[in-house]
PDB file of C-alpha atoms in Angstrom:
ATOM      1  CA  MET A1055     197.897 -87.114  66.846  1.00 42.00           C
ATOM      2  CA  LYS A1056     196.827 -85.575  63.577  1.00 50.00           C
ATOM      3  CA  HIS A1057     194.404 -82.672  63.714  1.00 46.00           C
ATOM      4  CA  ASN A1058     192.453 -84.066  60.755  1.00 49.00           C
ATOM      5  CA  GLU A1059     191.415 -86.976  62.961  1.00 56.00           C
ATOM      6  CA  TYR A1060     189.105 -84.421  64.529  1.00 67.00           C
ATOM      7  CA  GLN A1061     187.572 -83.248  61.240  1.00 88.00           C
ATOM      8  CA  TYR A1062     188.556 -79.665  61.919  1.00 94.00           C
ATOM      9  CA  GLU A1063     188.417 -78.736  58.242  1.00 94.00           C
ATOM     10  CA  GLU A1064     184.786 -79.849  58.078  1.00 95.00           C
ATOM     11  CA  MET A1065     183.794 -78.205  61.364  1.00 96.00           C
ATOM     12  CA  VAL A1066     185.460 -74.905  60.384  1.00 97.00           C
ATOM     13  CA  LEU A1067     183.560 -74.926  57.086  1.00 96.00           C
ATOM     14  CA  GLU A1068     180.271 -75.700  58.882  1.00 96.00           C
ATOM     15  CA  LEU A1069     180.749 -72.889  61.403  1.00 98.00           C
ATOM     16  CA  ARG A1070     181.847 -70.373  58.769  1.00 98.00           C
ATOM     17  CA  GLU A1071     178.802 -71.296  56.636  1.00 98.00           C
ATOM     18  CA  ALA A1072     176.478 -70.878  59.643  1.00 97.00           C
ATOM     19  CA  VAL A1073     177.965 -67.400  60.213  1.00 98.00           C
ATOM     20  CA  ARG A1074     177.688 -66.549  56.513  1.00 98.00           C
ATOM     21  CA  MET A1075     174.038 -67.639  56.501  1.00 97.00           C
ATOM     22  CA  ARG A1076     173.461 -65.634  59.708  1.00 97.00           C
ATOM     23  CA  ARG A1077     172.379 -68.633  61.750  1.00 95.00           C
ATOM     24  CA  LEU A1078     175.290 -67.771  64.062  1.00 97.00           C
ATOM     25  CA  THR A1079     177.523 -64.784  64.744  1.00 98.00           C
ATOM     26  CA  MET A1080     181.129 -64.839  65.887  1.00 98.00           C
ATOM     27  CA  THR A1081     179.887 -64.041  69.416  1.00 98.00           C
ATOM     28  CA  SER A1082     177.174 -66.732  69.407  1.00 98.00           C
ATOM     29  CA  ARG A1083     177.624 -69.416  72.018  1.00 98.00           C
ATOM     30  CA  ILE A1084     177.821 -72.993  70.819  1.00 98.00           C
ATOM     31  CA  GLN A1085     178.275 -76.263  72.645  1.00 98.00           C
ATOM     32  CA  ILE A1086     181.324 -78.407  72.014  1.00 98.00           C
ATOM     33  CA  MET A1087     182.390 -81.878  73.042  1.00 96.00           C
ATOM     34  CA  ARG A1088     186.079 -82.481  73.640  1.00 96.00           C
ATOM     35  CA  ASP A1089     188.228 -85.598  73.518  1.00 94.00           C
ATOM     36  CA  THR A1090     189.201 -85.926  77.180  1.00 92.00           C
ATOM     37  CA  GLN A1091     191.805 -88.618  76.467  1.00 92.00           C
ATOM     38  CA  ILE A1092     194.239 -86.503  74.428  1.00 89.00           C
ATOM     39  CA  LYS A1093     195.829 -83.056  74.588  1.00 86.00           C
ATOM     40  CA  PHE A1094     196.855 -81.278  71.386  1.00 78.00           C
ATOM     41  CA  ASN A1095     198.565 -77.878  71.505  1.00 73.00           C
ATOM     42  CA  GLY A1096     197.728 -77.691  75.215  1.00 81.00           C
ATOM     43  CA  ALA A1097     193.984 -78.336  74.843  1.00 84.00           C
ATOM     44  CA  ASN A1098     191.670 -81.281  74.551  1.00 93.00           C
ATOM     45  CA  PRO A1099     190.616 -81.404  70.880  1.00 94.00           C
ATOM     46  CA  ILE A1100     187.079 -80.564  69.830  1.00 95.00           C
ATOM     47  CA  LEU A1101     185.232 -83.648  68.613  1.00 94.00           C
ATOM     48  CA  GLU A1102     181.884 -82.092  67.732  1.00 95.00           C
ATOM     49  CA  TRP A1103     179.936 -78.860  67.967  1.00 96.00           C
ATOM     50  CA  TYR A1104     176.253 -78.129  68.439  1.00 97.00           C
ATOM     51  CA  TYR A1105     174.114 -75.002  68.564  1.00 96.00           C
ATOM     52  CA  ASP A1106     173.273 -73.699  72.056  1.00 96.00           C
ATOM     53  CA  ARG A1107     170.483 -75.428  74.005  1.00 95.00           C
ATOM     54  CA  GLU A1108     167.764 -73.178  72.597  1.00 96.00           C
ATOM     55  CA  GLY A1109     169.021 -73.705  69.055  1.00 94.00           C
ATOM     56  CA  MET A1110     169.107 -77.464  69.505  1.00 94.00           C
ATOM     57  CA  ALA A1111     165.589 -77.468  70.987  1.00 94.00           C
ATOM     58  CA  ALA A1112     164.314 -75.526  67.959  1.00 93.00           C
ATOM     59  CA  LEU A1113     166.134 -77.883  65.603  1.00 89.00           C
ATOM     60  CA  ALA A1114     164.670 -80.942  67.354  1.00 89.00           C
ATOM     61  CA  SER A1115     161.179 -79.453  67.154  1.00 90.00           C
ATOM     62  CA  ALA A1116     161.567 -78.724  63.440  1.00 87.00           C
ATOM     63  CA  VAL A1117     162.824 -82.261  62.750  1.00 83.00           C
ATOM     64  CA  LEU A1118     159.932 -83.799  64.680  1.00 82.00           C
ATOM     65  CA  ASP A1119     157.454 -81.603  62.795  1.00 81.00           C
ATOM     66  CA  GLU A1120     159.008 -82.687  59.490  1.00 76.00           C
ATOM     67  CA  VAL A1121     158.802 -86.365  60.431  1.00 69.00           C
ATOM     68  CA  ASP A1122     155.212 -85.884  61.649  1.00 69.00           C
ATOM     69  CA  GLU A1123     154.272 -84.315  58.303  1.00 66.00           C
ATOM     70  CA  ALA A1124     155.731 -87.335  56.538  1.00 59.00           C
ATOM     71  CA  GLY A1125     153.426 -89.493  58.655  1.00 55.00           C
ATOM     72  CA  SER A1126     156.101 -91.854  59.875  1.00 53.00           C
ATOM     73  CA  VAL A1127     159.374 -92.033  61.734  1.00 51.00           C
ATOM     74  CA  LEU A1128     160.441 -94.630  59.188  1.00 51.00           C
ATOM     75  CA  VAL A1129     161.353 -91.973  56.672  1.00 48.00           C
ATOM     76  CA  SER A1130     163.841 -93.314  54.192  1.00 50.00           C
ATOM     77  CA  VAL A1131     167.365 -92.151  54.851  1.00 49.00           C
ATOM     78  CA  GLU A1132     168.140 -89.616  52.159  1.00 50.00           C
ATOM     79  CA  GLY A1133     171.845 -89.503  52.831  1.00 50.00           C
ATOM     80  CA  GLU A1134     173.259 -86.749  54.958  1.00 57.00           C
ATOM     81  CA  GLY A1135     170.699 -84.135  55.825  1.00 61.00           C
ATOM     82  CA  GLY A1136     167.589 -86.285  55.399  1.00 70.00           C
ATOM     83  CA  PRO A1137     164.949 -86.423  58.170  1.00 71.00           C
ATOM     84  CA  ALA A1138     166.082 -89.815  59.453  1.00 74.00           C
ATOM     85  CA  GLN A1139     169.693 -88.635  59.655  1.00 79.00           C
ATOM     86  CA  ARG A1140     168.628 -85.475  61.494  1.00 80.00           C
ATOM     87  CA  LEU A1141     166.721 -87.609  64.030  1.00 82.00           C
ATOM     88  CA  LEU A1142     169.892 -89.620  64.615  1.00 87.00           C
ATOM     89  CA  ASP A1143     171.842 -86.370  65.047  1.00 88.00           C
ATOM     90  CA  ILE A1144     169.352 -85.155  67.679  1.00 90.00           C
ATOM     91  CA  ALA A1145     169.584 -88.499  69.502  1.00 91.00           C
ATOM     92  CA  GLN A1146     173.392 -88.189  69.516  1.00 94.00           C
ATOM     93  CA  TYR A1147     173.118 -84.655  70.907  1.00 95.00           C
ATOM     94  CA  VAL A1148     170.902 -85.861  73.777  1.00 94.00           C
ATOM     95  CA  GLU A1149     173.515 -88.504  74.580  1.00 95.00           C
ATOM     96  CA  ASP A1150     176.344 -85.936  74.465  1.00 96.00           C
ATOM     97  CA  VAL A1151     174.664 -83.213  76.613  1.00 96.00           C
ATOM     98  CA  PRO A1152     176.373 -84.164  79.907  1.00 96.00           C
ATOM     99  CA  TYR A1153     179.807 -83.768  78.288  1.00 96.00           C
ATOM    100  CA  LEU A1154     179.322 -80.442  76.507  1.00 98.00           C
ATOM    101  CA  GLU A1155     180.851 -77.069  77.282  1.00 97.00           C
ATOM    102  CA  GLU A1156     179.876 -73.684  75.890  1.00 98.00           C
ATOM    103  CA  ILE A1157     182.246 -71.399  74.006  1.00 98.00           C
ATOM    104  CA  THR A1158     181.809 -68.718  71.372  1.00 98.00           C
ATOM    105  CA  VAL A1159     182.018 -69.409  67.661  1.00 98.00           C
ATOM    106  CA  ALA A1160     185.111 -67.169  67.533  1.00 98.00           C
ATOM    107  CA  GLN A1161     186.841 -69.218  70.241  1.00 98.00           C
ATOM    108  CA  ALA A1162     186.058 -72.502  68.500  1.00 97.00           C
ATOM    109  CA  LEU A1163     187.242 -71.222  65.121  1.00 97.00           C
ATOM    110  CA  TRP A1164     190.428 -69.778  66.611  1.00 95.00           C
ATOM    111  CA  GLU A1165     191.266 -73.080  68.312  1.00 94.00           C
ATOM    112  CA  MET A1166     190.554 -75.271  65.292  1.00 94.00           C
ATOM    113  CA  GLU A1167     192.234 -72.972  62.772  1.00 94.00           C
ATOM    114  CA  LYS A1168     195.320 -72.764  65.014  1.00 90.00           C
ATOM    115  CA  ALA A1169     195.476 -76.581  65.095  1.00 88.00           C
ATOM    116  CA  LEU A1170     195.118 -76.732  61.311  1.00 89.00           C
ATOM    117  CA  ARG A1171     198.078 -74.358  60.871  1.00 88.00           C
ATOM    118  CA  SER A1172     200.352 -76.384  63.155  1.00 81.00           C
TER     119      SER A1172
END
């Protein structure tokens, strides 16, 4: 298994940017979803990360407010980051909730950066 199959480079950049922008700290708790089929360096690889439940609820509320202001859910997809894409991201989160575990940002970064070095 190659670690880049799990997009660790991208997730590390996202988490480091969230810390830099002060949306998260190294001790903030985030939710992660792991690949339960494979072990890599003794752990199931991280497939995705999300903010904690409160953070995701706030994000969902903000996205719904943005869509409501636009007057329609049929907002054109503006590529990554557009309102329609963010709605899809929230829907994916709701689907993933039963499979998530909480860890700190520091733990997630340590695990992914270790995998990238190996």
